XYZ file of N, CA and C in Angstrom:
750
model
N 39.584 -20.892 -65.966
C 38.194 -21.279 -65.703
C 37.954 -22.655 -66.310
N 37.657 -23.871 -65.660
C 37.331 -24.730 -66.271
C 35.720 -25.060 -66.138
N 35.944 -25.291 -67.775
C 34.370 -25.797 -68.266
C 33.157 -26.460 -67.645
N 31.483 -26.124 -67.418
C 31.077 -27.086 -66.688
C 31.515 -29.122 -67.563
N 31.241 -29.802 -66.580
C 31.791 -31.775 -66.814
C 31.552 -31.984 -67.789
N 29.576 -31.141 -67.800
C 28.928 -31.999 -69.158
C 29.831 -31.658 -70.408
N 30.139 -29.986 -70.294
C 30.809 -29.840 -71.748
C 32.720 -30.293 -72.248
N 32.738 -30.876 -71.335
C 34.050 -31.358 -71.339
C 34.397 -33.267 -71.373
N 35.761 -33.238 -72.254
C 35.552 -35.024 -72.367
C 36.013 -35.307 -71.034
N 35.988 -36.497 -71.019
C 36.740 -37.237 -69.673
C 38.012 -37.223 -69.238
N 38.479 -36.775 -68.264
C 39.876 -36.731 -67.835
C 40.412 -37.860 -67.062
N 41.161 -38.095 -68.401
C 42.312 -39.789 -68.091
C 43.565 -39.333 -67.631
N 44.220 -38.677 -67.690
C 45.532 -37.849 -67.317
C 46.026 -36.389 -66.595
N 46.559 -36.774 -65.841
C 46.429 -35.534 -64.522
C 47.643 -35.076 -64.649
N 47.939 -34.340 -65.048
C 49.549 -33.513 -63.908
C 49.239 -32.705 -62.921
N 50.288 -33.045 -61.656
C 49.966 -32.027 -60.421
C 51.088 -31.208 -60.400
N 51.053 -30.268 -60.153
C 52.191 -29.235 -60.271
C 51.927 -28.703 -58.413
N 51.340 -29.410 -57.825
C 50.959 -29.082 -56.128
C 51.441 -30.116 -55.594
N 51.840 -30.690 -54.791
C 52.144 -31.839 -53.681
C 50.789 -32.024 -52.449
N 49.952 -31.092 -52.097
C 48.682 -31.359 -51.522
C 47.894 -31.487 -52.559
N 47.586 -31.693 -54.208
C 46.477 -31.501 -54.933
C 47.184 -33.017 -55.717
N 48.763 -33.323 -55.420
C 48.736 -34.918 -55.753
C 48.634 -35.723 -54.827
N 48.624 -35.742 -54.000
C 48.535 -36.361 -52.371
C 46.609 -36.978 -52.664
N 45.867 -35.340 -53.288
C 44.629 -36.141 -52.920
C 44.113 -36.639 -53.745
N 44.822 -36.152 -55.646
C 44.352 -37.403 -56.304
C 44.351 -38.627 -55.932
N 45.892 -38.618 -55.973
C 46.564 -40.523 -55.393
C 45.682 -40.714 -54.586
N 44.709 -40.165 -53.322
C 44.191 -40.860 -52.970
C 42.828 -41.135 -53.228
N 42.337 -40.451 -54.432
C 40.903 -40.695 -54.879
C 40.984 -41.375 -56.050
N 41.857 -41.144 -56.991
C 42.022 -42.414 -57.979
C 43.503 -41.858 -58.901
N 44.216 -42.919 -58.438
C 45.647 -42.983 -58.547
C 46.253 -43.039 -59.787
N 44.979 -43.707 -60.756
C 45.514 -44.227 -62.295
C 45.255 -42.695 -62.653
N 45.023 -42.066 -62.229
C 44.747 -40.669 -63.130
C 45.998 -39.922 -63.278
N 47.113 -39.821 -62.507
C 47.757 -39.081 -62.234
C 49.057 -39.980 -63.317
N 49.572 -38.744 -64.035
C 50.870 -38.708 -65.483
C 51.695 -38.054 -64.625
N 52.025 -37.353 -63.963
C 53.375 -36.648 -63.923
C 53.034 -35.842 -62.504
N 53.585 -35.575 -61.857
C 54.101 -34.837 -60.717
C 55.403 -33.983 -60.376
N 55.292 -33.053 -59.250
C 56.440 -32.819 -59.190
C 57.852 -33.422 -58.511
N 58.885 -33.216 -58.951
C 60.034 -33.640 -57.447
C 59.307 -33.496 -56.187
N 58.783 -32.106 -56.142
C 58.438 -32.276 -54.385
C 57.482 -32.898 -54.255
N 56.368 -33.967 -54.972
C 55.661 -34.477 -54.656
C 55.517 -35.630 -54.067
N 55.848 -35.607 -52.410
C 56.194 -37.218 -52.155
C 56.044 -37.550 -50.916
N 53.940 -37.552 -51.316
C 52.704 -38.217 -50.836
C 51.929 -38.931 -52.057
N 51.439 -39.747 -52.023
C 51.824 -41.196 -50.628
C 53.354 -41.751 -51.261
N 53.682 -42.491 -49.949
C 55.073 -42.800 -50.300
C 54.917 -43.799 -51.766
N 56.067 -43.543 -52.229
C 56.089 -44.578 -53.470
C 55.776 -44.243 -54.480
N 54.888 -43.115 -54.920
C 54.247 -42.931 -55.833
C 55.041 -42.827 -57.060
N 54.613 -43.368 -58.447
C 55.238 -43.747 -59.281
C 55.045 -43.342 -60.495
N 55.254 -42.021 -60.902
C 54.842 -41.232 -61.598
C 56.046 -40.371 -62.634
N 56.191 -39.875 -63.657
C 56.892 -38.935 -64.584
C 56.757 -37.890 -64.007
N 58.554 -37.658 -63.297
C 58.626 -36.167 -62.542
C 58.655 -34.997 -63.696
N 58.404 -34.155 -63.217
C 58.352 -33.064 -64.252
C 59.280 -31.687 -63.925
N 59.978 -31.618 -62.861
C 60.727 -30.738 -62.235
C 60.249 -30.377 -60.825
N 60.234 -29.103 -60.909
C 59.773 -28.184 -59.231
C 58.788 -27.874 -59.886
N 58.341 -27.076 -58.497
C 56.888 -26.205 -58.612
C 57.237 -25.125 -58.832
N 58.648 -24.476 -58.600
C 58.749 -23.125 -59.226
C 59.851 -23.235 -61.092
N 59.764 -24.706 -61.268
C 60.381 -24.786 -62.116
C 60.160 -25.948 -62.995
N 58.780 -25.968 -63.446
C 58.319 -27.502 -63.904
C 59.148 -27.238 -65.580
N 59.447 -28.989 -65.885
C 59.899 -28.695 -67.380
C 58.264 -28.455 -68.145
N 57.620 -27.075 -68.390
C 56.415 -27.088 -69.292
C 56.088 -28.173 -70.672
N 57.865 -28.046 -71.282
C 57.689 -28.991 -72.655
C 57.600 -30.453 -72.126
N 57.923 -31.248 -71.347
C 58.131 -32.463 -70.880
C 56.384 -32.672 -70.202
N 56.032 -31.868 -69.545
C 54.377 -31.651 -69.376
C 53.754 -31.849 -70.397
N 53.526 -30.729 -71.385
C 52.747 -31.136 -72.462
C 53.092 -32.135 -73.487
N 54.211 -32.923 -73.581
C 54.332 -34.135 -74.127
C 53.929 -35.026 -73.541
N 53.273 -35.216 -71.940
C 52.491 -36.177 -71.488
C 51.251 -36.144 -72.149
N 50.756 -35.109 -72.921
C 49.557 -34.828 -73.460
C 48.235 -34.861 -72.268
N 48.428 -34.158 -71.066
C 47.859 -34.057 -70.004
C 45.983 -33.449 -70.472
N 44.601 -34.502 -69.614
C 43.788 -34.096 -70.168
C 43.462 -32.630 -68.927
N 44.457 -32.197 -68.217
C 44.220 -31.431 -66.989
C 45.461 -31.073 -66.200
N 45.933 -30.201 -65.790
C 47.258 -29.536 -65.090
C 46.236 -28.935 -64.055
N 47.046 -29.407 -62.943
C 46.489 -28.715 -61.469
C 47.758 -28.149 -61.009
N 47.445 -26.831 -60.759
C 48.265 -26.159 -60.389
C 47.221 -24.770 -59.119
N 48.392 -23.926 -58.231
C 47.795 -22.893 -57.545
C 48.659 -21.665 -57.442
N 48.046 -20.793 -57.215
C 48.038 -19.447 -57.545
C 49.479 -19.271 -56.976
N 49.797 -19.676 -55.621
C 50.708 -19.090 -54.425
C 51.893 -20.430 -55.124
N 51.847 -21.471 -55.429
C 52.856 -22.389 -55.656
C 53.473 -22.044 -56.409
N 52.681 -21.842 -58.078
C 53.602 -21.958 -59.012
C 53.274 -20.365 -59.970
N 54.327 -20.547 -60.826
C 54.615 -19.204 -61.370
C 53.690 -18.764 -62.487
N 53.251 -18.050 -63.103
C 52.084 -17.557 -63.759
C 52.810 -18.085 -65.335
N 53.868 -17.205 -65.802
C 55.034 -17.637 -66.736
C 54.570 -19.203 -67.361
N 54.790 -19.935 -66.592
C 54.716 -21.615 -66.228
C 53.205 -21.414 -66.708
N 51.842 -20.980 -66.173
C 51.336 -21.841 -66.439
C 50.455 -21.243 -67.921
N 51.286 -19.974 -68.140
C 50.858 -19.081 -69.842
C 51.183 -20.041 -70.566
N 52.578 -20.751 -70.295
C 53.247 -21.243 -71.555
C 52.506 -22.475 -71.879
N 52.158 -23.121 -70.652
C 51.000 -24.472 -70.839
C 49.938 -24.305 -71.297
N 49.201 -23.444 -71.247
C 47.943 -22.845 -71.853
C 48.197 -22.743 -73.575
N 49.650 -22.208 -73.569
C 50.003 -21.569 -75.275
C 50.219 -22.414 -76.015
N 50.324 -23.861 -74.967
C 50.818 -25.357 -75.514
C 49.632 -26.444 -76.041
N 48.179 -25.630 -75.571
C 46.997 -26.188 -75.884
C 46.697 -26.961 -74.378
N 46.863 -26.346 -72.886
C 47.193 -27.931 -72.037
C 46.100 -26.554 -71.179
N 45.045 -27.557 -70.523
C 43.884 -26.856 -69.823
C 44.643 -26.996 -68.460
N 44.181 -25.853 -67.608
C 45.051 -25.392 -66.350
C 44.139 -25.270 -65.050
N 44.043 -25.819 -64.575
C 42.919 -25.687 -63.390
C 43.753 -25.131 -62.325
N 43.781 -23.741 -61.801
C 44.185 -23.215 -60.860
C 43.520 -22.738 -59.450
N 43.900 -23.207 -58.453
C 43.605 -23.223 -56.973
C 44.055 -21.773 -55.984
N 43.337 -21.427 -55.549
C 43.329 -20.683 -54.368
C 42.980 -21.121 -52.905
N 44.340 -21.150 -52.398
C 43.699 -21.591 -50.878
C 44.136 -20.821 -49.949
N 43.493 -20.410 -49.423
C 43.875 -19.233 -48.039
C 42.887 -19.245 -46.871
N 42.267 -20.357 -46.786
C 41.745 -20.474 -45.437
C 41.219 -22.123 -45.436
N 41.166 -22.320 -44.295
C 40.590 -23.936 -44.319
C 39.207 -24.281 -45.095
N 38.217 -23.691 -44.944
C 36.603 -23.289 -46.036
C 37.317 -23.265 -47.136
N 38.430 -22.668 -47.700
C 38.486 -22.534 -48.958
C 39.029 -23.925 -49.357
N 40.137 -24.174 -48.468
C 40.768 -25.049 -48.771
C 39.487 -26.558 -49.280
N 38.819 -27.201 -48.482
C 37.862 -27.902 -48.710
C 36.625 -27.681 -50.208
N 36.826 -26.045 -50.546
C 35.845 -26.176 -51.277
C 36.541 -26.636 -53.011
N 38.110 -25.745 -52.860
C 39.002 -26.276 -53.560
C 38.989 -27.962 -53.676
N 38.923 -28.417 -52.891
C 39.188 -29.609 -52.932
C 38.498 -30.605 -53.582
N 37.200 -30.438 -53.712
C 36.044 -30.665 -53.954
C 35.788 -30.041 -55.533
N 36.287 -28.418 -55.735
C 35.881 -28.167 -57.079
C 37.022 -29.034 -58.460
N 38.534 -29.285 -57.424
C 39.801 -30.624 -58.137
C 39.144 -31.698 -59.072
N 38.334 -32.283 -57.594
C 38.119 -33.731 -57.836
C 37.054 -33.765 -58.371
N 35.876 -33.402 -58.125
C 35.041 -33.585 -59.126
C 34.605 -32.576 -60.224
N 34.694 -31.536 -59.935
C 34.252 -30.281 -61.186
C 35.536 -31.113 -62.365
N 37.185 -30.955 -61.554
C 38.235 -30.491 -62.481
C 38.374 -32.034 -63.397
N 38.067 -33.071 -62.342
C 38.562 -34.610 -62.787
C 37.306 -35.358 -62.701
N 35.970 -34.957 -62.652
C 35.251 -36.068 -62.949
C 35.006 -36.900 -61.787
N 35.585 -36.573 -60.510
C 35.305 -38.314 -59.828
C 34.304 -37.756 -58.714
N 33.881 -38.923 -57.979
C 32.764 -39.001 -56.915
C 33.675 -38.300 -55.671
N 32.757 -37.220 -55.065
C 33.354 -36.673 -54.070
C 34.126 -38.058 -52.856
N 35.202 -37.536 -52.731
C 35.836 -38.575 -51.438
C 35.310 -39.280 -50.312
N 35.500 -40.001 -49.635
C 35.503 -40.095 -48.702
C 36.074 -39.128 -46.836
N 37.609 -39.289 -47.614
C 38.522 -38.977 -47.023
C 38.284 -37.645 -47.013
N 37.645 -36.610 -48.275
C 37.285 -35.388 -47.637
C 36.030 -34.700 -46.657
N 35.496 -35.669 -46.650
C 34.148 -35.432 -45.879
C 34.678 -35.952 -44.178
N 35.815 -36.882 -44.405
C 36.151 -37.058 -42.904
C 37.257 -35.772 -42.249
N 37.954 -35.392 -43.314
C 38.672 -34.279 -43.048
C 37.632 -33.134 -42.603
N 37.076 -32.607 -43.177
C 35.686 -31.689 -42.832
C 35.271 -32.124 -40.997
N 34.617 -33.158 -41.146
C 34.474 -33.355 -40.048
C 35.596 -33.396 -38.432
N 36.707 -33.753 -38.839
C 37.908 -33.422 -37.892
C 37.739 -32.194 -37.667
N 37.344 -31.166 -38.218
C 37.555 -29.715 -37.821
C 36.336 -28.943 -37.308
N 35.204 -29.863 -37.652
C 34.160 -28.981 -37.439
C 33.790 -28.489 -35.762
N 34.466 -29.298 -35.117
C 34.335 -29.208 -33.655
C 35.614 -28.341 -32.978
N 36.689 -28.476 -33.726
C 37.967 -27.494 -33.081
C 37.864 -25.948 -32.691
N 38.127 -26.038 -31.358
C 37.733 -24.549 -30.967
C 39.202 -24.427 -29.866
N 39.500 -23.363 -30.221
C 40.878 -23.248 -28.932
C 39.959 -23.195 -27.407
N 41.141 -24.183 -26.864
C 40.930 -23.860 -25.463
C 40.580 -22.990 -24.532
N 41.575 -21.769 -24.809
C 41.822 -20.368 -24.400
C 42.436 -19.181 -25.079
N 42.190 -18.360 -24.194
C 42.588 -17.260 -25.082
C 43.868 -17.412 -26.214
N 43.839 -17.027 -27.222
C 44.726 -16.979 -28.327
C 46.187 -16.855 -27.719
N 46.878 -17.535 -28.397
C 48.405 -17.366 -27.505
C 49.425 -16.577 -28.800
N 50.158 -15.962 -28.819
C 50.322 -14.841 -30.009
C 51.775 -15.427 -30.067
N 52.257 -15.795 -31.713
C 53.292 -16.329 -31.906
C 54.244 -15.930 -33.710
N 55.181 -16.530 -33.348
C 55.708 -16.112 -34.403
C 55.944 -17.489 -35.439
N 55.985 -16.922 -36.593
C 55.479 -18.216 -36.891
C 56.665 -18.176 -38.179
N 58.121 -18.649 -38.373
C 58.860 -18.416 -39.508
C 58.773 -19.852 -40.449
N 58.746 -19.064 -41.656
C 58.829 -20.551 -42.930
C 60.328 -20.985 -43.614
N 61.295 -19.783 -43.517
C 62.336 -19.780 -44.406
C 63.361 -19.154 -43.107
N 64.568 -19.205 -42.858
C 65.822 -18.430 -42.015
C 67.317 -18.509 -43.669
N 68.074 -17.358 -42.953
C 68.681 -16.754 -44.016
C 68.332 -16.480 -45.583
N 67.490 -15.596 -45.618
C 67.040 -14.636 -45.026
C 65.837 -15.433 -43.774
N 65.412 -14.714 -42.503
C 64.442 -14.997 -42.191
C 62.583 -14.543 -43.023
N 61.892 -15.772 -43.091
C 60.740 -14.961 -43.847
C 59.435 -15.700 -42.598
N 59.079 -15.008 -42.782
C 57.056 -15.712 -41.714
C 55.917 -15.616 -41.817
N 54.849 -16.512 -41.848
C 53.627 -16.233 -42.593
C 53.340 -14.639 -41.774
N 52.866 -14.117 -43.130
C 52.401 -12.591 -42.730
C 50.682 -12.960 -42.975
N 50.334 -12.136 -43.533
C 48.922 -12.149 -43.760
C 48.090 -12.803 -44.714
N 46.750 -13.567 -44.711
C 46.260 -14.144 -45.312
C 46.543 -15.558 -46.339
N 47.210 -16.217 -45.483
C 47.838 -17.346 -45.635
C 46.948 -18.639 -44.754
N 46.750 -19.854 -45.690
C 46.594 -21.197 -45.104
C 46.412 -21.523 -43.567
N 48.310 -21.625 -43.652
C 48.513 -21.711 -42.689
C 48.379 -20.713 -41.175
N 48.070 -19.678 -41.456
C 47.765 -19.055 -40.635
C 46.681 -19.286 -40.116
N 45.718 -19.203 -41.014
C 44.159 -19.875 -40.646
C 44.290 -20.766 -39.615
N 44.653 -21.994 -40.209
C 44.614 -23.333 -39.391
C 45.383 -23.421 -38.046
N 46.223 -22.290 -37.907
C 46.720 -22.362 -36.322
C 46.191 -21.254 -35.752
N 45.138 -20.232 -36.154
C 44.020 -19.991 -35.454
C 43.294 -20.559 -34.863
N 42.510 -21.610 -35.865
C 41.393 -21.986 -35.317
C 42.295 -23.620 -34.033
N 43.712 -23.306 -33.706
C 43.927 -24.521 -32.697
C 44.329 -23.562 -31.612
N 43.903 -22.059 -31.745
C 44.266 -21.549 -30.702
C 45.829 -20.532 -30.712
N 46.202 -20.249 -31.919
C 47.289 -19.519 -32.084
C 47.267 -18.495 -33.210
N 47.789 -17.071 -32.731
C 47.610 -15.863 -33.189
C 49.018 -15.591 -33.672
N 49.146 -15.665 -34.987
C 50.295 -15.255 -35.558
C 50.083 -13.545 -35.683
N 51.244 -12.822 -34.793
C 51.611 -11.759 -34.794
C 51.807 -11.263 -35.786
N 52.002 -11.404 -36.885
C 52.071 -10.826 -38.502
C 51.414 -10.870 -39.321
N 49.976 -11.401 -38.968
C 48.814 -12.011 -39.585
C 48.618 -10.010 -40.480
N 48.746 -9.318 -39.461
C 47.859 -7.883 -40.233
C 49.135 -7.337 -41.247
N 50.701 -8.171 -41.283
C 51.599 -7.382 -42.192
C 50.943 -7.129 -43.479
N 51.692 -6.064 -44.265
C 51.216 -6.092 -45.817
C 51.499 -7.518 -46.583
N 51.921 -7.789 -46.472
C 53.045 -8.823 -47.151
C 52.330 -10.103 -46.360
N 52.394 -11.606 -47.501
C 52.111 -12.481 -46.857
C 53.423 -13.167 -46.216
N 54.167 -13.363 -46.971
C 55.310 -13.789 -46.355
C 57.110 -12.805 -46.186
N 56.340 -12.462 -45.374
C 57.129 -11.316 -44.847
C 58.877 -11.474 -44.710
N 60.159 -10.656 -44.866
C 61.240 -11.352 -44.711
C 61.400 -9.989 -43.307
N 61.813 -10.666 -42.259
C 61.609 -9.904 -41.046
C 63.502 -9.820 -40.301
N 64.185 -9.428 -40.061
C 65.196 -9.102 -39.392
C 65.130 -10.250 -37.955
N 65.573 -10.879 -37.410
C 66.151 -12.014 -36.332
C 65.794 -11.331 -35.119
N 66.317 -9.938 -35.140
C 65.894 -9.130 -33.760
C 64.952 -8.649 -33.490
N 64.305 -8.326 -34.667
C 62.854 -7.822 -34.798
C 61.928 -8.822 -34.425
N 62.110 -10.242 -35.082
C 61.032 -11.014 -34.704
C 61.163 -11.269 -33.056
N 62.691 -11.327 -32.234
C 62.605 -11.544 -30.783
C 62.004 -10.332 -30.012
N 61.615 -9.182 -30.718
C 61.254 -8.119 -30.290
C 59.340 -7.747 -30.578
N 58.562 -8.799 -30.727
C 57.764 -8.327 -31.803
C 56.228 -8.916 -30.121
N 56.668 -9.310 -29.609
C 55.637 -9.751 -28.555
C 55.428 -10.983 -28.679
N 55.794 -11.868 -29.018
C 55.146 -13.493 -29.065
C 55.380 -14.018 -28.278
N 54.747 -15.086 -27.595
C 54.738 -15.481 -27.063
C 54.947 -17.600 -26.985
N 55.338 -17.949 -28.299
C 55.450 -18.366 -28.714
C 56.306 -18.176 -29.889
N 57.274 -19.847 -30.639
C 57.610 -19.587 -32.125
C 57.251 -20.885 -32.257
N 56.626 -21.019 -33.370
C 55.649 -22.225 -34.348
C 57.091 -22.512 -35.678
N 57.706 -23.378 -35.679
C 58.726 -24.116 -36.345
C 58.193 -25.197 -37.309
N 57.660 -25.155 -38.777
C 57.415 -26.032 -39.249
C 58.702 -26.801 -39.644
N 58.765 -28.052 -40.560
C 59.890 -28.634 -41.132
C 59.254 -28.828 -42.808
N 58.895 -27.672 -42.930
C 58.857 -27.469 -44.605
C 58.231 -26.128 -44.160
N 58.284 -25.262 -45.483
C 59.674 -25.408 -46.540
C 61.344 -25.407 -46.121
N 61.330 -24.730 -45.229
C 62.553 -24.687 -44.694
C 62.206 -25.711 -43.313
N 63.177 -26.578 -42.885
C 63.644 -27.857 -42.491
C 63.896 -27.400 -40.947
N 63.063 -26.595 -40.002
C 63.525 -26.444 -38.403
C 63.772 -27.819 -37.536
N 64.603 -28.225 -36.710
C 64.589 -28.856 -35.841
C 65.362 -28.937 -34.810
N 64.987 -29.821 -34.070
C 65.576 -28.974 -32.620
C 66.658 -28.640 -32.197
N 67.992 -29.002 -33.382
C 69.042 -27.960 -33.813
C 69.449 -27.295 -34.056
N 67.785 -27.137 -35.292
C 68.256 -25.807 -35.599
C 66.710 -25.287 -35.874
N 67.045 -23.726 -35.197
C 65.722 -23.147 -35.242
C 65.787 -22.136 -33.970
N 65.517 -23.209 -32.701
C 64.727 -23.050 -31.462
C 65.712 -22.127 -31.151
N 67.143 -22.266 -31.036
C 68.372 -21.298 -30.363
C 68.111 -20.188 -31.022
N 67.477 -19.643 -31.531
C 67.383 -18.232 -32.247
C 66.452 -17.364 -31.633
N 65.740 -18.275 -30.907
C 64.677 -17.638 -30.129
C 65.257 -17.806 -28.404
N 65.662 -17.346 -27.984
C 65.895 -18.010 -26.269
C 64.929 -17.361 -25.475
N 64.215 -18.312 -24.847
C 63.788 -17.623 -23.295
C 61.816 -18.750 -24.300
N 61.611 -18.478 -25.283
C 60.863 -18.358 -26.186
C 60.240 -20.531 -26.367
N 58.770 -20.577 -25.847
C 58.708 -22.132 -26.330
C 58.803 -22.244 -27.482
N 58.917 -23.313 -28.034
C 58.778 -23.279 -29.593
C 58.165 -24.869 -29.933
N 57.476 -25.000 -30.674
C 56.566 -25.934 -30.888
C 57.000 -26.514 -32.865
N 57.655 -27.258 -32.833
C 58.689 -28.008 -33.981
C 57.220 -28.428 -34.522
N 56.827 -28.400 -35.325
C 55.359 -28.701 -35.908
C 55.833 -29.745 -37.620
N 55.320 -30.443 -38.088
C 54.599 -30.891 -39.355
C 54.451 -29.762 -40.252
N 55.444 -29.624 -41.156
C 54.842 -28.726 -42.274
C 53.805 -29.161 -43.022
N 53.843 -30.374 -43.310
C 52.563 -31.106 -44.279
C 51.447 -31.390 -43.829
N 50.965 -31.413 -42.170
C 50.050 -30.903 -41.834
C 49.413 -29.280 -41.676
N 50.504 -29.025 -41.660
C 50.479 -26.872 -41.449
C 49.799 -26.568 -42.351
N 50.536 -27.211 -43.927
C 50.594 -26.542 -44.950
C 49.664 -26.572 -45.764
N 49.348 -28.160 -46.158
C 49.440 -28.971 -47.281
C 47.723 -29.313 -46.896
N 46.707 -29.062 -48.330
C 45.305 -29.149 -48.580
C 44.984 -30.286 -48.888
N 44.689 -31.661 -48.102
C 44.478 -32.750 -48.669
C 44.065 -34.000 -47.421
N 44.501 -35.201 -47.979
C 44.090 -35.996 -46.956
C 44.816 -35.632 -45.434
N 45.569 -35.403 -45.617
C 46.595 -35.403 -43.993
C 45.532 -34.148 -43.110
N 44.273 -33.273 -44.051
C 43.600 -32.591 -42.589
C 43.185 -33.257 -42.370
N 42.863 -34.966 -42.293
C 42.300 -35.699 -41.370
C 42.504 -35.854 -40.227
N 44.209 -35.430 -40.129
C 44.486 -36.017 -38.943
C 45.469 -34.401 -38.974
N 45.408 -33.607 -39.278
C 46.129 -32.019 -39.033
C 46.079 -31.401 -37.707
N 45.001 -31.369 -37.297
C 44.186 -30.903 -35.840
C 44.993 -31.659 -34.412
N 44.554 -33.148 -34.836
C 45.511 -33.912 -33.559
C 46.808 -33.553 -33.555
N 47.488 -33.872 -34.990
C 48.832 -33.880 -34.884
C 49.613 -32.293 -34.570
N 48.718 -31.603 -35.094
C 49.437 -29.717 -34.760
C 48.981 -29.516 -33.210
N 47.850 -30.160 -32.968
C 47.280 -30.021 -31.667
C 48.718 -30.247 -30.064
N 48.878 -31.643 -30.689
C 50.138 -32.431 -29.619
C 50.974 -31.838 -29.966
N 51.596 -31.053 -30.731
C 52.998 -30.430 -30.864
C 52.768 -29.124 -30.030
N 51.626 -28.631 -30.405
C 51.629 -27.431 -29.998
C 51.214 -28.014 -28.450
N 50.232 -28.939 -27.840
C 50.832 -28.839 -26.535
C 52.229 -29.122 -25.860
N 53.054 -30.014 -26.495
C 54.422 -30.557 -26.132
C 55.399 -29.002 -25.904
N 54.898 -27.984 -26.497
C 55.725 -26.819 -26.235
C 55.080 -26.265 -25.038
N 53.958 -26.877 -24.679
C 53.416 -25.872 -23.549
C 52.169 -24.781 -23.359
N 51.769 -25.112 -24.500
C 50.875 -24.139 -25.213
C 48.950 -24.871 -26.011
């Protein structure tokens, strides 16, 4: 839980332990940001003290940045990780995002509740990119995998699921127990879709590799960092998932 602004000092030093929650510092004010992760690499260049992974940040190398704030989220990083930062004296601002509304309100409680700054620009234009998106037609029902060997696919109550709803696509696993489900190869060619949605994160599909697993089946090679990722790029998420997903046909 972080503190209301008034009762808190000013935050000069950021660690992101997210790659969409450093994406939108860097782009609301860049000097803030101490350390990031390896996978953090939006906007290009950025020039920052890596700190490891997101499932594997060095904690001691963190709190020797003497961070006035760690952004981290629920689904990224490991709980373990962010006890030990807490036990280290290091305040933890943790994110939940599981739908596009959330995602925005997150975004908003980051930057100014967590860091002090004037709401964005860039998020009020993101907001607006979406407020008009309505699918064409009826829902087209698809499968939607994140990881192969093992195969895994957004199951239920996930981000990304949201956001290729509202462009008109019904992930078939949306009602599993499990959000990210690890599903058998035959099962998913057996499951009714009508469609397969191929991001290139986390796991890397392209039109080598992926699409042959599905035959008969369009498949729409998509932007993981638009799919995925809570930040500036929903500015332009909608167009760009939009044209992929028509280029398959859909």
């Amino acid at each position: 839980m972080v503190p209301p602004r008034s009762s808190r000092p000013a935050v000069r030093r950021v660690v992101s332990l997210v790659p969409s929650l450093t994406e939108a510092v860097a782009a609301t004010e860049p000097g803030l940001l101490a350390g990031a992760t390896d996978w953090c690499d939006h906007p290009a260049g950025l020039d920052v003290v890596r700190i490891g992974g997101t499932k594997n940040p060095d904690t001691a190398r963190i709190a020797a940045l003497a961070p006035d704030l760690v952004l981290a989220n629920e689904e990224e990083n490991r709980a373990p990780d962010l006890g030990a930062l807490r036990a280290a004296g290091v305040e933890v601002l943790v994110t939940e995002v599981r739908t596009l509304p959330q995602a925005f309100a997150e975004l908003e409680r980051v930057l100014v509740r967590g860091c002090g700054l004037a709401r964005p620009a860039w998020l009020a234009d993101a907001e607006d990119a979406w407020r008009d998106v309505r699918a064409a037609g009826p829902a087209v029902p698809a499968v939607v995998p994140v990881w192969r060997r093992p195969w895994m696919v957004l199951g239920r109550d996930t981000f990304a699921g949201d956001v290729l709803a509202r462009l008109g696509v019904a992930n078939v696993h949306a009602g599993h127990p499990e959000r990210y489900p690890r599903i058998p190869l035959d099962e998913l060619n057996a499951c009714g879709a009508e469609l397969a949605v191929l991001p290139d994160e986390p796991y890397r599909f392209t039109r080598d590799d992926g699409p042959e697993s599905f035959p008969g089946l369009p498949c729409a090679l998509v932007s993981g960092r638009h799919l995925t990722w809570y930040g500036p790029s929903l500015r332009e998420a909608a167009e760009v998932l939009g044209a992929a997903l028509r280029a398959a046909g859909r």
